[in-house]
Coordinates of C-alpha atoms in Angstrom, one line a residue:
M162 CA 23.9 -45.3 -18.7
S163 CA 26.7 -46.7 -20.9
P164 CA 29.5 -48.5 -19.0
P165 CA 33.0 -46.9 -18.9
R166 CA 34.3 -50.2 -20.3
K167 CA 37.8 -49.6 -19.1
R168 CA 40.0 -51.0 -16.5
V169 CA 38.9 -49.6 -13.2
K170 CA 41.7 -47.6 -11.5
T171 CA 41.7 -46.8 -7.9
S172 CA 45.1 -45.3 -7.3
E173 CA 45.2 -41.9 -5.7
D174 CA 45.9 -40.1 -9.0
G175 CA 44.6 -42.7 -11.4
S176 CA 47.5 -42.2 -13.7
S177 CA 49.5 -44.7 -15.6
S178 CA 53.3 -45.0 -15.1
P179 CA 55.2 -43.5 -18.0
S180 CA 56.8 -45.9 -20.4
R181 CA 60.6 -46.0 -20.3
S182 CA 61.0 -46.8 -23.9
G183 CA 60.5 -44.6 -26.9
P184 CA 60.2 -44.8 -30.7
D185 CA 63.9 -45.7 -31.0
T186 CA 63.5 -48.8 -28.9
L187 CA 62.6 -51.1 -31.8
V188 CA 63.5 -49.0 -34.9
N189 CA 66.9 -50.6 -35.2
G190 CA 65.9 -53.9 -33.6
S191 CA 67.9 -53.2 -30.5
V192 CA 66.0 -55.5 -28.0
G193 CA 68.8 -57.3 -26.3
K194 CA 69.1 -55.0 -23.3
Y195 CA 65.4 -55.6 -22.2
S196 CA 64.8 -58.4 -19.8
K197 CA 62.4 -61.3 -20.3
S198 CA 60.1 -59.9 -17.5
I199 CA 59.5 -56.8 -19.7
T200 CA 59.2 -58.5 -23.1
H201 CA 57.1 -61.5 -22.0
G202 CA 53.6 -61.8 -20.6
A203 CA 52.8 -62.6 -17.0
T204 CA 52.7 -66.3 -16.2
A205 CA 50.3 -68.0 -13.8
Q206 CA 53.1 -68.2 -11.2
D207 CA 53.8 -64.5 -11.6
K208 CA 50.2 -63.7 -11.0
A209 CA 49.9 -66.1 -8.0
T210 CA 53.0 -64.6 -6.2
W211 CA 52.4 -61.0 -7.0
Q212 CA 51.4 -58.9 -3.9
G213 CA 49.4 -56.2 -5.6
F214 CA 45.9 -56.0 -7.0
C215 CA 45.3 -55.5 -10.7
D216 CA 42.8 -53.3 -12.5
I217 CA 39.6 -55.1 -13.6
E218 CA 37.2 -53.9 -16.2
S219 CA 33.8 -52.9 -15.1
E220 CA 32.4 -55.9 -17.0
P221 CA 29.6 -58.0 -15.5
A222 CA 30.9 -61.1 -17.3
L223 CA 34.2 -61.0 -15.6
L224 CA 32.6 -60.3 -12.2
N225 CA 30.3 -63.3 -12.7
V226 CA 33.3 -65.6 -13.4
M227 CA 34.9 -64.3 -10.2
L228 CA 31.7 -65.1 -8.2
R229 CA 31.6 -68.7 -9.6
E230 CA 35.3 -69.3 -8.9
W231 CA 34.9 -67.9 -5.3
G232 CA 32.2 -70.5 -4.8
V233 CA 29.2 -68.1 -4.5
R234 CA 26.0 -69.8 -5.4
S235 CA 22.8 -68.1 -6.6
A236 CA 24.3 -64.6 -7.3
R237 CA 25.0 -62.8 -10.5
V238 CA 26.0 -59.3 -11.7
R239 CA 24.2 -57.6 -14.4
E240 CA 24.5 -54.1 -15.9
I241 CA 21.3 -52.0 -15.7
F242 CA 20.5 -48.8 -17.5
S243 CA 17.8 -47.5 -15.1
L244 CA 15.9 -48.6 -12.0
D245 CA 12.8 -49.0 -14.2
D246 CA 14.5 -51.9 -15.9
L247 CA 15.5 -53.3 -12.5
G248 CA 12.0 -53.2 -11.1
A249 CA 10.5 -54.8 -14.2
E250 CA 12.7 -57.8 -14.1
Y251 CA 13.5 -58.5 -10.5
S252 CA 11.6 -58.6 -7.2
P253 CA 13.2 -56.2 -4.7
K254 CA 13.9 -59.1 -2.4
H255 CA 15.9 -60.7 -5.2
V256 CA 18.2 -57.7 -5.6
F257 CA 21.1 -58.0 -3.1
G258 CA 22.6 -54.7 -3.9
L259 CA 23.6 -52.1 -6.5
V260 CA 27.2 -51.4 -7.6
F261 CA 27.8 -47.9 -8.7
C262 CA 31.0 -47.2 -10.7
Y263 CA 32.1 -43.7 -11.4
Q264 CA 35.2 -41.5 -11.9
Y265 CA 36.6 -40.9 -8.4
F266 CA 37.2 -37.2 -8.0
E267 CA 34.0 -36.2 -6.3
P268 CA 34.3 -35.1 -2.6
D269 CA 32.1 -37.1 -0.3
Y270 CA 30.2 -35.1 2.3
G271 CA 27.9 -37.9 3.5
M272 CA 27.0 -38.3 7.2
H273 CA 29.0 -41.5 8.0
E274 CA 28.6 -43.5 11.2
K275 CA 31.1 -42.9 14.0
S276 CA 31.7 -46.7 14.1
C277 CA 30.6 -49.8 12.2
P278 CA 27.3 -51.2 13.4
E279 CA 27.7 -54.7 14.7
H280 CA 25.1 -56.1 12.3
I281 CA 27.0 -54.9 9.2
W282 CA 30.0 -56.6 7.6
F283 CA 32.1 -53.8 6.2
A284 CA 35.8 -53.8 5.1
N285 CA 38.0 -50.8 4.2
Q286 CA 39.7 -50.8 0.9
L287 CA 43.4 -50.8 1.6
S288 CA 44.9 -52.1 -1.6
T289 CA 45.0 -50.1 -4.8
S290 CA 42.7 -51.5 -7.5
S291 CA 40.9 -53.9 -5.2
C292 CA 37.6 -52.0 -5.2
A293 CA 35.7 -54.5 -7.4
T294 CA 36.5 -57.3 -4.9
V295 CA 36.0 -55.2 -1.8
T296 CA 32.6 -53.9 -3.1
M297 CA 31.2 -57.3 -4.0
L298 CA 32.3 -58.8 -0.7
N299 CA 30.8 -55.9 1.2
I300 CA 27.5 -56.8 -0.4
L301 CA 27.7 -60.6 -0.4
N302 CA 28.6 -60.8 3.3
N303 CA 25.5 -58.9 4.2
V304 CA 23.0 -61.1 2.4
P305 CA 21.3 -63.5 4.9
G306 CA 21.4 -67.1 3.9
L307 CA 23.5 -66.7 0.8
V308 CA 25.8 -69.7 0.1
L309 CA 29.3 -68.1 -0.1
G310 CA 31.4 -71.2 -0.6
E311 CA 33.8 -72.7 2.0
N312 CA 36.6 -70.2 1.6
L313 CA 34.5 -67.0 1.7
Q314 CA 32.3 -68.3 4.5
S315 CA 35.4 -69.2 6.6
F316 CA 36.8 -65.7 6.0
K317 CA 33.5 -64.1 6.9
D318 CA 33.3 -66.1 10.2
F319 CA 37.0 -65.3 11.0
T320 CA 36.6 -61.6 10.5
R321 CA 33.1 -61.3 12.0
T322 CA 34.2 -59.3 15.1
F323 CA 36.9 -57.3 13.2
E324 CA 36.7 -53.5 12.8
P325 CA 36.6 -52.3 9.1
F326 CA 40.4 -51.4 9.0
P327 CA 41.8 -54.8 10.3
R328 CA 39.1 -56.5 8.2
G329 CA 40.4 -54.7 5.2
E330 CA 44.0 -55.7 6.1
A331 CA 42.9 -59.3 6.3
L332 CA 41.1 -59.1 2.9
A333 CA 44.2 -57.5 1.3
E334 CA 46.2 -60.6 2.5
F335 CA 43.5 -63.2 1.6
E336 CA 45.4 -65.3 -1.0
F337 CA 42.3 -67.2 -2.2
V338 CA 40.5 -64.0 -3.3
K339 CA 43.7 -62.3 -4.4
R340 CA 44.7 -65.2 -6.7
I341 CA 41.3 -65.1 -8.5
H342 CA 41.3 -61.3 -8.7
N343 CA 44.9 -61.2 -10.1
S344 CA 44.2 -63.9 -12.7
F345 CA 43.2 -61.0 -14.9
A346 CA 46.6 -59.2 -14.4
T347 CA 48.9 -58.5 -17.3
R348 CA 52.6 -57.8 -17.1
S349 CA 51.9 -54.1 -17.7
D350 CA 49.4 -54.0 -14.8
M351 CA 52.0 -55.5 -12.5
M352 CA 54.8 -53.2 -13.6
N353 CA 52.7 -50.1 -13.4
F354 CA 51.4 -51.0 -9.9
D355 CA 54.8 -51.7 -8.6
L356 CA 56.1 -48.4 -10.0
Q357 CA 53.2 -46.5 -8.4
M358 CA 53.9 -48.1 -5.1
K359 CA 57.6 -47.2 -5.4
G360 CA 56.6 -43.6 -6.3
S361 CA 54.3 -43.4 -3.3
F362 CA 56.9 -44.8 -1.0
D363 CA 59.6 -42.4 -2.3
T364 CA 57.1 -39.5 -2.0
A365 CA 56.3 -40.4 1.6
M366 CA 60.0 -40.8 2.5
K367 CA 60.7 -37.4 0.9
A368 CA 57.9 -35.8 2.9
K369 CA 59.1 -37.3 6.1
A370 CA 62.6 -36.1 5.5
Q371 CA 61.3 -32.6 4.7
Q372 CA 59.2 -32.6 7.9
A373 CA 62.2 -33.6 9.9
R374 CA 64.3 -30.8 8.4
R375 CA 61.5 -28.2 9.2
E376 CA 61.3 -29.4 12.7
A377 CA 65.1 -29.2 13.1
Q378 CA 65.0 -25.6 11.7
Q379 CA 62.2 -24.7 14.0
A380 CA 64.0 -26.1 17.0
K381 CA 67.2 -24.0 16.1
Q382 CA 65.1 -20.9 15.6
K383 CA 63.4 -21.4 19.0
A384 CA 66.8 -22.0 20.7
R385 CA 68.0 -18.7 19.2
T386 CA 65.0 -16.4 19.6
G387 CA 62.6 -18.3 21.9
K388 CA 60.0 -18.0 19.1
T389 CA 58.7 -20.4 16.6
S390 CA 57.5 -19.6 13.1
T391 CA 53.9 -20.2 12.1
P392 CA 53.6 -22.6 9.2
R393 CA 51.7 -21.2 6.2
K394 CA 48.5 -23.0 5.2
K395 CA 49.0 -24.9 2.0
K396 CA 46.6 -24.1 -0.9
K397 CA 44.8 -27.1 -2.3
R398 CA 46.0 -27.7 -5.9
K399 CA 43.3 -27.8 -8.5
A400 CA 43.5 -30.7 -10.8
D401 CA 44.0 -29.8 -14.5
D402 CA 42.0 -31.1 -17.4
E403 CA 44.6 -33.8 -18.2
S404 CA 44.5 -35.3 -14.7
D405 CA 40.7 -35.1 -14.7
A406 CA 40.7 -37.2 -17.9
E407 CA 42.8 -39.8 -16.1
A408 CA 40.7 -39.7 -12.9
A409 CA 40.4 -43.0 -11.2
F410 CA 37.3 -45.2 -11.4
H411 CA 35.8 -46.5 -8.2
Y412 CA 33.0 -48.8 -7.0
Q413 CA 30.4 -48.1 -4.3
A414 CA 27.8 -50.5 -2.9
F415 CA 24.2 -49.6 -2.1
L416 CA 22.2 -52.3 -0.4
P417 CA 19.4 -53.0 2.0
I418 CA 20.3 -54.4 5.4
G419 CA 17.2 -55.1 7.4
N420 CA 14.9 -52.2 6.7
E421 CA 17.7 -49.7 6.2
L422 CA 19.4 -48.5 3.1
W423 CA 23.2 -48.3 3.3
K424 CA 26.1 -47.1 1.3
L425 CA 29.3 -49.2 1.7
D426 CA 32.3 -47.6 0.2
G427 CA 35.6 -49.1 1.1
M428 CA 37.3 -45.7 0.9
D429 CA 35.1 -44.4 3.8
Y430 CA 36.1 -45.2 7.3
Y431 CA 32.6 -46.5 8.2
P432 CA 29.3 -47.2 6.4
E433 CA 26.8 -44.4 5.6
K434 CA 23.1 -44.9 6.4
L435 CA 20.9 -43.3 3.6
G436 CA 17.4 -44.0 4.9
T437 CA 14.8 -46.5 5.9
F438 CA 11.9 -48.3 4.2
E439 CA 8.9 -50.2 5.3
E440 CA 8.6 -53.9 5.3
G441 CA 7.5 -55.0 1.9
Q442 CA 8.4 -51.7 0.3
D443 CA 10.7 -51.7 -2.8
W444 CA 14.0 -50.5 -1.4
T445 CA 15.2 -49.5 -4.9
E446 CA 12.4 -46.9 -5.0
V447 CA 13.9 -45.3 -1.9
F448 CA 17.3 -45.3 -3.6
R449 CA 16.0 -43.9 -6.9
P450 CA 16.1 -40.1 -6.0
L451 CA 19.5 -40.5 -4.4
L452 CA 20.8 -42.2 -7.6
E453 CA 19.3 -39.6 -9.9
E454 CA 20.8 -36.8 -7.8
R455 CA 24.2 -38.6 -7.8
I456 CA 24.2 -39.1 -11.6
L457 CA 23.2 -35.5 -12.2
L458 CA 26.0 -34.2 -10.0
L459 CA 28.7 -36.5 -11.6
S460 CA 27.6 -36.2 -15.2
E461 CA 26.6 -32.6 -15.5
Q462 CA 29.0 -30.9 -13.0
Y463 CA 32.0 -33.1 -13.4
G464 CA 31.4 -34.7 -16.8
A465 CA 32.1 -38.1 -15.3
E466 CA 31.3 -41.5 -16.8
V467 CA 29.0 -43.6 -14.6
N468 CA 28.0 -47.2 -14.7
L469 CA 25.3 -49.1 -12.6
M470 CA 25.3 -52.8 -12.0
C471 CA 23.1 -55.0 -9.8
L472 CA 24.1 -58.0 -7.8
H473 CA 21.0 -60.2 -7.8
K474 CA 19.7 -63.6 -7.0
D475 CA 20.5 -66.1 -9.8
E476 CA 17.4 -68.1 -10.2
A477 CA 19.0 -70.3 -12.9
A478 CA 21.6 -71.4 -10.3
E479 CA 18.9 -72.3 -7.8
L480 CA 17.1 -74.2 -10.6
R481 CA 20.3 -76.1 -11.4
E482 CA 20.7 -77.0 -7.7
H483 CA 17.2 -78.3 -7.5
L484 CA 17.7 -80.4 -10.6
A485 CA 21.0 -81.7 -9.2
Q486 CA 19.3 -82.6 -5.9
N487 CA 16.6 -84.4 -7.9
I488 CA 19.3 -86.3 -9.9
V489 CA 21.2 -87.5 -6.8
S490 CA 17.9 -88.4 -5.1
I491 CA 16.9 -90.6 -8.0
R492 CA 20.4 -92.1 -8.0
A493 CA 20.1 -92.9 -4.3
A494 CA 16.7 -94.4 -4.8
D495 CA 17.9 -96.6 -7.7
A496 CA 20.9 -97.8 -5.6
R497 CA 18.6 -98.7 -2.7
L498 CA 16.1 -100.6 -5.0
D499 CA 19.0 -102.5 -6.6
T500 CA 19.7 -103.8 -3.1
L501 CA 16.1 -104.5 -2.1
Q502 CA 14.7 -105.8 -5.4
P503 CA 17.3 -106.3 -8.2
D504 CA 14.6 -106.8 -10.9
W505 CA 12.6 -103.6 -10.0
R506 CA 13.3 -102.0 -13.4
N507 CA 11.1 -104.7 -15.0
F508 CA 8.1 -103.1 -13.4
L509 CA 8.7 -99.6 -14.9
E510 CA 8.7 -98.1 -18.4
E511 CA 11.8 -95.9 -18.2
D512 CA 11.7 -92.4 -19.6
P513 CA 14.4 -91.8 -22.2
G514 CA 14.6 -88.2 -21.3
L515 CA 15.3 -88.8 -17.6
I516 CA 18.5 -87.3 -16.4
V517 CA 20.5 -89.4 -13.9
G518 CA 24.0 -88.1 -14.5
P519 CA 26.1 -85.2 -15.8
N520 CA 24.6 -83.0 -18.5
T521 CA 26.9 -80.3 -20.0
D522 CA 24.1 -78.5 -21.7
L523 CA 22.6 -77.8 -18.3
G524 CA 25.9 -76.9 -16.6
I525 CA 25.9 -80.1 -14.4
D526 CA 29.1 -82.2 -14.3
E527 CA 30.2 -85.0 -12.0
D528 CA 32.2 -82.7 -9.7
Y529 CA 29.1 -80.5 -9.2
L530 CA 26.9 -83.6 -8.4
A531 CA 29.5 -84.8 -5.9
K532 CA 28.9 -81.6 -3.9
I533 CA 25.1 -82.0 -3.8
K534 CA 23.5 -83.9 -0.9
V535 CA 20.3 -85.8 -0.9
P536 CA 17.8 -83.8 1.2
L537 CA 17.3 -85.4 4.6
P538 CA 13.5 -86.0 4.2
V539 CA 14.2 -87.7 0.9
Q540 CA 17.0 -89.8 2.3
H541 CA 14.7 -90.9 5.1
R542 CA 12.1 -92.2 2.7
I543 CA 14.8 -94.0 0.6
D544 CA 16.2 -95.7 3.8
E545 CA 12.8 -96.6 5.3
D546 CA 10.3 -97.3 2.5
S547 CA 9.5 -100.8 1.3
P548 CA 10.3 -101.7 -2.3
T549 CA 6.8 -101.0 -3.5
M550 CA 6.6 -97.7 -1.7
L551 CA 10.0 -96.7 -2.9
I552 CA 9.2 -97.4 -6.5
D553 CA 6.1 -95.1 -6.1
F554 CA 8.3 -92.4 -4.5
R555 CA 10.8 -92.7 -7.3
T556 CA 8.1 -92.1 -9.8
R557 CA 7.2 -88.9 -8.1
L558 CA 10.8 -87.8 -8.2
V559 CA 10.8 -88.4 -11.9
D560 CA 7.6 -86.3 -12.3
K561 CA 9.3 -83.5 -10.4
Q562 CA 12.2 -83.5 -12.7
K563 CA 9.9 -83.2 -15.7
A564 CA 8.4 -80.1 -14.1
I565 CA 11.8 -78.3 -14.0
D566 CA 12.1 -75.8 -16.9
Q567 CA 15.3 -77.1 -18.4
S568 CA 15.2 -74.4 -21.2
V569 CA 16.1 -71.8 -18.6
L570 CA 19.1 -73.8 -17.6
Q571 CA 20.2 -74.2 -21.2
V572 CA 20.2 -70.5 -21.8
A573 CA 21.9 -69.8 -18.5
T574 CA 24.6 -72.4 -19.2
A575 CA 25.2 -70.9 -22.7
D576 CA 25.6 -67.4 -21.1
E577 CA 28.1 -68.8 -18.5
R578 CA 30.2 -70.4 -21.3
Q579 CA 30.4 -67.1 -23.1
E580 CA 31.4 -65.4 -19.9
S581 CA 34.1 -68.0 -19.3
E582 CA 35.4 -67.6 -22.8
H583 CA 35.5 -63.8 -22.3
A584 CA 37.3 -64.2 -19.0
R585 CA 39.9 -66.6 -20.7
D586 CA 40.6 -63.9 -23.3
S587 CA 40.9 -61.2 -20.7
R588 CA 43.3 -63.4 -18.7
S589 CA 45.6 -63.9 -21.7
D590 CA 48.6 -61.6 -21.7
Y591 CA 49.5 -61.0 -25.3
R592 CA 52.6 -59.0 -24.5
S593 CA 55.0 -61.6 -25.9
F594 CA 53.1 -61.7 -29.2
H595 CA 52.9 -58.0 -29.5
Y596 CA 56.5 -57.5 -28.7
Q597 CA 57.7 -60.2 -31.1
Y598 CA 55.4 -58.7 -33.8
L599 CA 57.1 -55.3 -33.4
V600 CA 60.5 -56.9 -33.4
E601 CA 59.7 -58.5 -36.8
L602 CA 58.5 -55.2 -38.1
A603 CA 61.6 -53.5 -36.8
N604 CA 63.9 -56.1 -38.4
A605 CA 62.1 -55.6 -41.7
G606 CA 62.7 -51.9 -41.5
C607 CA 58.9 -51.1 -41.3
L608 CA 59.1 -48.9 -38.2
R609 CA 61.7 -46.4 -39.4
D610 CA 59.2 -44.5 -41.5
V611 CA 56.7 -44.5 -38.7
A612 CA 59.2 -43.2 -36.2
E613 CA 60.2 -40.4 -38.7
D614 CA 56.6 -39.5 -39.2
V615 CA 56.1 -39.3 -35.4
R616 CA 59.2 -37.0 -35.0
A617 CA 58.1 -34.8 -37.9
A618 CA 54.6 -34.4 -36.4
K619 CA 56.0 -33.5 -33.0
E620 CA 58.4 -31.0 -34.5
A621 CA 55.6 -29.4 -36.6
K622 CA 53.4 -29.2 -33.5
G623 CA 56.2 -27.6 -31.5
K624 CA 56.6 -24.8 -34.1

């Protein structure tokens, strides 16, 4: 399955707000009436204080950057093209969940629970375009023993007893998550979202006013005749081809919880149980026929684009943590030996390849090491052993470091750097550059012919 590779929309109609400028805006260089907020890109302060949620591309690299910045350890997102690929590369117990992205115009007739089971952490999606964040958190918060980071763990603990709706409200107001999510926002995203919200509010107010007028008219009619009119049933409007093309994209989570397979969709009131599997059975095999049926329905009947990603255990991250624990343990042993026997290094032939500090090629810096604690059993040996015994123990720590496959870390670190560079590009708002470039073209008279060609083409099409 090829990814949609577009910003994932989750508004009700998935449409973009119309531009308020036309070809004439820049033809004569008339730019003075447009404010700086329109002509300049979004600043970090703009993004941090904005109350909406921006669209995010269905791109694993961006989601992985979000995971790292949230503080989640040992979890990565990867695109997969079939469950055969998934089973060949990962043990089922290392796959936390699957993320299914599709065009959101399919009615859902699943058998949902009448309430949220206590053992499931599930939040409703209450903010437009927040489905990527909601879906990932709905998976992460149901993985036993996963290190979420201080902020996410505190949020999980705080909302543990919440129902899905108030949990979704709390998530929509969670500034830590929102700030990282909206770091990918552009000025256009923010303006379109705000216009959509204004349009939704105006529509709701108009409907409320119309309802009030109908009720007033019915009350007058009843006072006159003693009868009330029966409202006609509204026909459901069928979406046209154009609106189908602009249909919203949406994420759903499929994951094992205990020995049960669940669908967690923030747009549903409650989770949906899909089936069960035996202990030791590959849960993705249980999901396979459901996935194939879903893809067939969406692609053949609706012509929808679909994308499948998996959230899995990041073995490189665990390997990095083990190496970091080894480094801080050797440091602690060295410090203790310096106190007990200052000349202890004279009795050892030091390995030039030994890592006792930061190493950028392996993704380990001083800040990372500062967060790593010496394991308690190791610390006990360091505190209690005699100098001779501690030197021998240190030698074993060095041997353990040599056994760690550092080439895996080097590849993983290079991948993470590429992801970070991609995220930096995605977070850049080039609106100011593009606008100024058009201004220069307009001042040079280069856009007049383009505008005339556009007008001529429209007139010819109209005839």
